[in-house]
Tab-separated table of C-alpha atoms in Angstrom:
chain	number	residue	atom	x	y	z
A	1	MET	CA	5.286	-33.938	9.355
A	2	SER	CA	6.181	-32.269	6.047
A	3	ASN	CA	7.638	-28.756	5.947
A	4	ILE	CA	4.397	-27.349	4.549
A	5	ASN	CA	2.376	-28.866	7.385
A	6	LYS	CA	4.855	-27.490	9.915
A	7	ILE	CA	4.377	-24.007	8.500
A	8	ILE	CA	0.590	-24.400	8.532
A	9	LYS	CA	0.683	-25.423	12.206
A	10	TYR	CA	3.343	-22.818	13.063
A	11	ASN	CA	1.844	-20.416	15.585
A	12	GLN	CA	4.495	-17.754	16.222
A	13	TYR	CA	4.137	-14.302	14.702
A	14	PRO	CA	5.189	-12.263	12.840
A	15	ALA	CA	6.276	-14.929	10.358
A	16	TYR	CA	7.844	-14.481	6.939
A	17	VAL	CA	8.088	-17.173	4.268
A	18	LEU	CA	10.484	-16.554	1.387
A	19	ALA	CA	9.927	-18.855	-1.581
A	20	SER	CA	10.473	-18.786	-5.324
A	21	ALA	CA	7.740	-18.578	-7.957
A	22	GLY	CA	5.519	-21.610	-8.420
A	23	THR	CA	6.173	-23.112	-4.981
A	24	GLY	CA	2.625	-22.626	-3.732
A	25	LYS	CA	2.856	-19.473	-1.593
A	26	THR	CA	-0.779	-18.490	-2.220
A	27	GLU	CA	-1.935	-22.029	-1.504
A	28	LEU	CA	0.042	-21.923	1.740
A	29	ILE	CA	-1.852	-18.812	2.839
A	30	ALA	CA	-5.189	-20.422	1.939
A	31	ARG	CA	-4.301	-23.483	3.997
A	32	LYS	CA	-3.176	-21.341	6.938
A	33	VAL	CA	-6.531	-19.527	6.869
A	34	GLU	CA	-8.308	-22.885	6.574
A	35	GLU	CA	-6.422	-24.141	9.647
A	36	LEU	CA	-7.384	-21.069	11.665
A	37	ILE	CA	-11.077	-21.153	10.726
A	38	ILE	CA	-11.742	-24.892	10.778
A	39	ASN	CA	-9.407	-26.268	13.429
A	40	GLU	CA	-8.636	-23.279	15.654
A	41	LYS	CA	-12.179	-21.859	15.458
A	42	VAL	CA	-11.006	-18.328	14.578
A	43	ASP	CA	-13.832	-16.178	13.230
A	44	ILE	CA	-13.172	-15.168	9.613
A	45	GLU	CA	-14.076	-11.592	10.584
A	46	LYS	CA	-10.882	-11.521	12.667
A	47	ILE	CA	-8.711	-12.335	9.634
A	48	ALA	CA	-7.488	-9.941	6.936
A	49	LEU	CA	-5.760	-11.075	3.769
A	50	ILE	CA	-4.010	-8.456	1.647
A	51	THR	CA	-2.854	-8.818	-1.950
A	52	PHE	CA	-1.608	-6.354	-4.574
A	53	THR	CA	-3.952	-7.087	-7.489
A	54	ASN	CA	-7.660	-7.788	-7.923
A	55	LYS	CA	-6.755	-11.007	-9.723
A	56	ALA	CA	-4.741	-12.259	-6.751
A	57	THR	CA	-7.572	-11.295	-4.402
A	58	SER	CA	-10.124	-13.249	-6.444
A	59	GLU	CA	-7.860	-16.303	-6.718
A	60	THR	CA	-7.113	-16.400	-2.986
A	61	LEU	CA	-10.756	-15.896	-2.013
A	62	ASN	CA	-11.826	-18.738	-4.315
A	63	ARG	CA	-9.243	-21.073	-2.778
A	64	ILE	CA	-10.448	-20.295	0.736
A	65	LYS	CA	-14.086	-20.691	-0.337
A	66	ARG	CA	-13.383	-24.147	-1.767
A	67	LYS	CA	-11.647	-25.284	1.410
A	68	ILE	CA	-14.419	-24.073	3.696
A	69	TYR	CA	-17.173	-25.536	1.482
A	70	ASN	CA	-15.291	-28.859	1.359
A	71	ALA	CA	-15.178	-28.933	5.152
A	72	TRP	CA	-18.938	-28.285	5.303
A	73	GLU	CA	-19.705	-30.951	2.690
A	74	ASN	CA	-17.561	-33.415	4.653
A	75	GLY	CA	-19.765	-33.024	7.707
A	76	ASN	CA	-18.391	-29.990	9.522
A	77	LEU	CA	-21.788	-28.326	9.989
A	78	GLY	CA	-20.362	-25.839	12.477
A	79	ILE	CA	-18.578	-24.089	9.613
A	80	ARG	CA	-21.867	-22.851	8.101
A	81	LYS	CA	-21.695	-19.542	9.982
A	82	GLN	CA	-18.280	-18.834	8.471
A	83	ILE	CA	-19.621	-19.551	4.976
A	84	HIS	CA	-22.212	-16.793	5.444
A	85	LYS	CA	-19.433	-14.375	6.438
A	86	LEU	CA	-17.302	-15.028	3.358
A	87	LYS	CA	-18.947	-12.185	1.400
A	88	SER	CA	-17.801	-9.621	3.956
A	89	ALA	CA	-14.385	-11.179	4.620
A	90	LYS	CA	-11.426	-8.792	4.708
A	91	ILE	CA	-9.803	-10.287	1.610
A	92	SER	CA	-8.778	-7.452	-0.692
A	93	THR	CA	-5.999	-5.420	-2.243
A	94	ILE	CA	-3.973	-3.293	0.148
A	95	HIS	CA	-5.647	-0.142	-1.190
A	96	ILE	CA	-9.168	-1.428	-0.529
A	97	PHE	CA	-8.049	-2.548	2.934
A	98	CYS	CA	-6.812	0.988	3.651
A	99	ASP	CA	-9.856	2.592	2.025
A	100	ASN	CA	-12.109	0.749	4.473
A	101	ILE	CA	-10.068	2.009	7.414
A	102	VAL	CA	-9.866	5.587	6.162
A	103	ARG	CA	-13.564	5.952	5.326
A	104	GLU	CA	-14.585	4.654	8.742
A	105	PHE	CA	-12.310	7.035	10.650
A	106	ALA	CA	-12.003	9.910	8.169
A	107	TYR	CA	-13.590	12.521	10.453
A	108	GLU	CA	-11.090	11.731	13.217
A	109	ILE	CA	-8.216	12.861	10.984
A	110	GLY	CA	-10.035	15.838	9.468
A	111	LEU	CA	-10.973	14.151	6.196
A	112	CYS	CA	-14.404	13.979	4.570
A	113	PRO	CA	-15.422	10.289	4.244
A	114	ASN	CA	-17.120	11.024	0.902
A	115	TYR	CA	-13.787	11.564	-0.837
A	116	THR	CA	-13.195	10.267	-4.344
A	117	ILE	CA	-10.050	8.418	-5.388
A	118	SER	CA	-8.083	9.680	-8.372
A	119	ASN	CA	-4.450	9.745	-9.430
A	120	LEU	CA	-4.985	13.242	-10.906
A	121	THR	CA	-3.099	12.495	-14.132
A	122	ILE	CA	-4.651	15.352	-16.130
A	123	GLU	CA	-4.602	17.799	-13.231
A	124	LYS	CA	-0.933	17.109	-12.484
A	125	ASP	CA	0.000	17.846	-16.074
A	126	ARG	CA	-1.957	21.106	-16.076
A	127	ILE	CA	-0.564	22.324	-12.742
A	128	ALA	CA	3.036	21.409	-13.625
A	129	ASN	CA	2.799	23.240	-16.962
A	130	GLU	CA	1.329	26.336	-15.314
A	131	ILE	CA	4.044	26.473	-12.659
A	132	VAL	CA	6.913	25.977	-15.107
A	133	LYS	CA	5.549	28.635	-17.478
A	134	LYS	CA	4.991	31.083	-14.634
A	135	ASN	CA	8.555	30.511	-13.397
A	136	PHE	CA	10.236	30.831	-16.780
A	137	GLU	CA	14.055	30.502	-16.679
A	138	LYS	CA	15.555	31.424	-20.044
A	139	GLU	CA	19.039	30.074	-19.260
A	140	ILE	CA	17.644	26.631	-18.401
A	141	PHE	CA	15.045	26.375	-21.150
A	142	GLU	CA	17.550	27.304	-23.860
A	143	ILE	CA	19.279	23.989	-23.136
A	144	ILE	CA	16.574	21.793	-21.627
A	145	PRO	CA	13.131	21.787	-23.312
A	146	MET	CA	10.344	23.057	-21.104
A	147	TYR	CA	8.271	19.888	-21.544
A	148	LYS	CA	11.131	17.804	-20.127
A	149	VAL	CA	11.275	20.007	-17.039
A	150	VAL	CA	7.515	19.560	-16.618
A	151	LYS	CA	7.920	15.792	-16.901
A	152	LEU	CA	10.783	15.811	-14.403
A	153	LEU	CA	8.719	17.794	-11.913
A	154	LYS	CA	5.870	15.271	-12.119
A	155	ASP	CA	8.236	12.298	-12.027
A	156	ILE	CA	9.814	13.431	-8.755
A	157	GLU	CA	6.427	13.579	-7.038
A	158	GLU	CA	5.122	10.336	-8.530
A	159	ARG	CA	8.228	8.252	-7.903
A	160	THR	CA	8.609	9.349	-4.290
A	161	SER	CA	4.893	8.945	-3.645
A	162	ASP	CA	4.976	5.453	-5.161
A	163	LYS	CA	7.853	4.530	-2.871
A	164	GLY	CA	5.938	5.793	0.140
A	165	ILE	CA	8.508	8.452	1.018
A	166	GLU	CA	8.681	12.242	1.030
A	167	VAL	CA	11.433	14.195	-0.683
A	168	ARG	CA	13.010	17.514	0.220
A	169	LEU	CA	15.246	19.005	-2.451
A	170	LEU	CA	18.306	20.923	-1.279
A	171	LYS	CA	20.012	23.728	-3.148
A	172	VAL	CA	23.608	23.391	-4.324
A	173	LYS	CA	26.319	25.740	-5.494
A	174	GLU	CA	25.741	26.404	-9.189
A	175	ASN	CA	28.718	25.206	-11.227
A	176	ASN	CA	26.853	24.079	-14.339
A	177	ILE	CA	23.433	23.932	-15.980
A	178	TRP	CA	22.478	20.805	-14.024
A	179	ASP	CA	23.099	22.598	-10.749
A	180	LYS	CA	20.901	25.430	-12.009
A	181	LEU	CA	18.186	22.931	-12.909
A	182	ARG	CA	18.396	21.338	-9.474
A	183	ASN	CA	18.031	24.698	-7.739
A	184	TYR	CA	15.183	25.607	-10.080
A	185	LEU	CA	13.381	22.409	-9.090
A	186	CYS	CA	14.078	23.204	-5.421
A	187	LYS	CA	12.162	26.430	-5.929
A	188	ILE	CA	9.153	25.137	-7.872
A	189	TYR	CA	8.704	21.638	-6.372
A	190	PRO	CA	7.149	22.869	-3.076
A	191	ILE	CA	4.834	25.115	-5.114
A	192	TYR	CA	3.760	22.115	-7.186
A	193	ILE	CA	3.111	19.961	-4.100
A	194	ASN	CA	1.122	22.725	-2.392
A	195	LYS	CA	-1.017	23.255	-5.506
A	196	LEU	CA	-1.774	19.529	-5.677
A	197	GLU	CA	-2.754	19.423	-2.013
A	198	GLU	CA	-4.967	22.492	-2.424
A	199	LEU	CA	-6.706	20.894	-5.397
A	200	LYS	CA	-7.276	17.615	-3.537
A	201	LEU	CA	-8.705	19.450	-0.547
A	202	GLN	CA	-10.924	21.642	-2.716
A	203	LYS	CA	-12.366	18.737	-4.729
A	204	GLY	CA	-12.400	16.096	-1.981
A	205	ILE	CA	-9.920	13.877	-3.805
A	206	ILE	CA	-7.237	11.564	-2.470
A	207	THR	CA	-4.848	9.357	-4.423
A	208	THR	CA	-4.273	5.641	-3.956
A	209	ASN	CA	-0.969	6.437	-2.269
A	210	ASP	CA	-2.791	8.829	0.067
A	211	LEU	CA	-4.914	5.887	1.209
A	212	ILE	CA	-1.827	4.223	2.671
A	213	LYS	CA	-0.603	7.477	4.223
A	214	TYR	CA	-3.949	8.201	5.914
A	215	ALA	CA	-4.323	4.610	7.146
A	216	VAL	CA	-0.881	4.885	8.760
A	217	LYS	CA	-1.942	8.204	10.322
A	218	ILE	CA	-5.059	6.575	11.765
A	219	LEU	CA	-3.148	3.610	13.162
A	220	ASN	CA	-0.643	6.011	14.695
A	221	ASN	CA	-3.498	7.558	16.699
A	222	LYS	CA	-3.640	5.622	19.962
A	223	SER	CA	-7.248	6.602	20.590
A	224	ILE	CA	-8.400	5.207	17.227
A	225	ALA	CA	-6.178	2.162	16.701
A	226	PRO	CA	-7.848	-0.031	19.385
A	227	HIS	CA	-11.205	0.236	17.581
A	228	ILE	CA	-9.590	-1.246	14.452
A	229	LEU	CA	-7.638	-3.909	16.283
A	230	ASN	CA	-10.671	-5.197	18.156
A	231	SER	CA	-11.871	-6.640	14.855
A	232	LEU	CA	-8.486	-7.845	13.591
A	233	GLU	CA	-6.424	-10.684	15.006
A	234	TYR	CA	-4.577	-12.082	11.984
A	235	LEU	CA	-3.254	-10.460	8.829
A	236	PHE	CA	-1.831	-12.323	5.828
A	237	LEU	CA	0.195	-10.462	3.214
A	238	ASP	CA	0.731	-12.138	-0.158
A	239	GLU	CA	3.420	-11.168	-2.689
A	240	ALA	CA	5.180	-8.999	-0.116
A	241	GLN	CA	8.049	-8.286	-2.516
A	242	ASP	CA	5.751	-5.662	-4.062
A	243	ILE	CA	5.528	-3.607	-0.867
A	244	ASN	CA	6.805	-0.033	-0.573
A	245	TYR	CA	8.022	1.848	2.508
A	246	GLU	CA	4.718	3.365	3.607
A	247	GLN	CA	2.938	0.047	3.155
A	248	ALA	CA	5.655	-1.562	5.275
A	249	TYR	CA	5.021	1.055	7.990
A	250	LEU	CA	1.359	0.083	7.929
A	251	ILE	CA	2.172	-3.596	8.509
A	252	GLU	CA	4.696	-2.679	11.224
A	253	PHE	CA	2.007	-0.714	13.071
A	254	LEU	CA	-0.281	-3.737	13.026
A	255	ILE	CA	2.513	-5.926	14.374
A	256	LYS	CA	3.264	-3.341	17.066
A	257	TYR	CA	-0.350	-3.461	18.240
A	258	GLY	CA	-0.364	-7.245	18.460
A	259	VAL	CA	-1.882	-8.341	15.148
A	260	LYS	CA	-0.472	-11.722	14.148
A	261	VAL	CA	1.090	-11.076	10.746
A	262	PHE	CA	2.062	-13.776	8.246
A	263	VAL	CA	3.958	-12.615	5.164
A	264	VAL	CA	4.948	-14.511	2.017
A	265	GLY	CA	7.019	-13.241	-0.865
A	266	ASP	CA	9.897	-13.663	-3.290
A	267	GLU	CA	12.172	-10.676	-3.841
A	268	LYS	CA	13.235	-12.083	-7.238
A	269	GLN	CA	9.645	-11.849	-8.463
A	270	SER	CA	8.930	-8.176	-7.788
A	271	ILE	CA	6.749	-6.902	-10.635
A	272	TYR	CA	6.130	-3.430	-9.209
A	273	SER	CA	9.635	-2.001	-8.850
A	274	PHE	CA	8.601	0.628	-11.397
A	275	ARG	CA	5.858	1.868	-9.057
A	276	GLY	CA	7.953	2.006	-5.924
A	277	SER	CA	8.253	-1.451	-4.396
A	278	ASP	CA	11.590	-2.030	-2.726
A	279	LYS	CA	12.934	-5.252	-1.231
A	280	ILE	CA	14.584	-3.186	1.529
A	281	ALA	CA	11.067	-2.455	2.810
A	282	LEU	CA	10.797	-6.202	3.523
A	283	GLU	CA	13.665	-6.230	6.036
A	284	PRO	CA	11.537	-5.755	9.194
A	285	PHE	CA	9.701	-8.974	8.337
A	286	CYS	CA	12.835	-10.991	7.575
A	287	LYS	CA	14.451	-10.748	11.013
């Protein structure tokens, strides 16, 4: 039996496949799903497949469709029911996957399910400018332009949010202008974060990164998690090198609750390091 066939038949989870670009990782996932549906009679509703782009989602769904239709055309009439379920299959980006979870259980975590999703680009700029102007520091702004301080304030929030982590700035003894800037940011950063949260609450807005955070919160609730897991037996994660810390926590929760997780990736191919992906987040899956 070839290595690829061994992996397809491999039935121990969690499993992680590390392979370089162009080696057929997406095809491997499609064939694993085909094996589960056609040969192991797993209902497609019990399978989730997560990607990081709409293009990858469409490509993977089309591959699975072709394989299931081929099985039906070759005489496997029992697969017809699964063909009808393809339209509602849990094959999506990680944000859509989390959005479905959060909207279903929003009330349980004190969130309105009619929220809108926005990255608040304009609002962040307005709030940051207002806070910096209100907290004017002549000594700092004589050396560092105010617009750069505004940009730095936004960058701290966006970079940490993209990585799926929270940051707490600590004050230092002021020996130079950079120490003064650090302490200045320590003072205004919590104000900025609070203003953003107030705005989101007021307008019923959450960001794409909030989707991950709230999904983790829901899965961490032992009274809610079983309702999700009853409809989920397998989860496939493609291009896992693009995962950040909070997304990794999400997958770890699913593993903890018994979901059979199959992960493929190539740390050399990470295309989202700028938005927070980190190969260290992969370590729990590589053991």
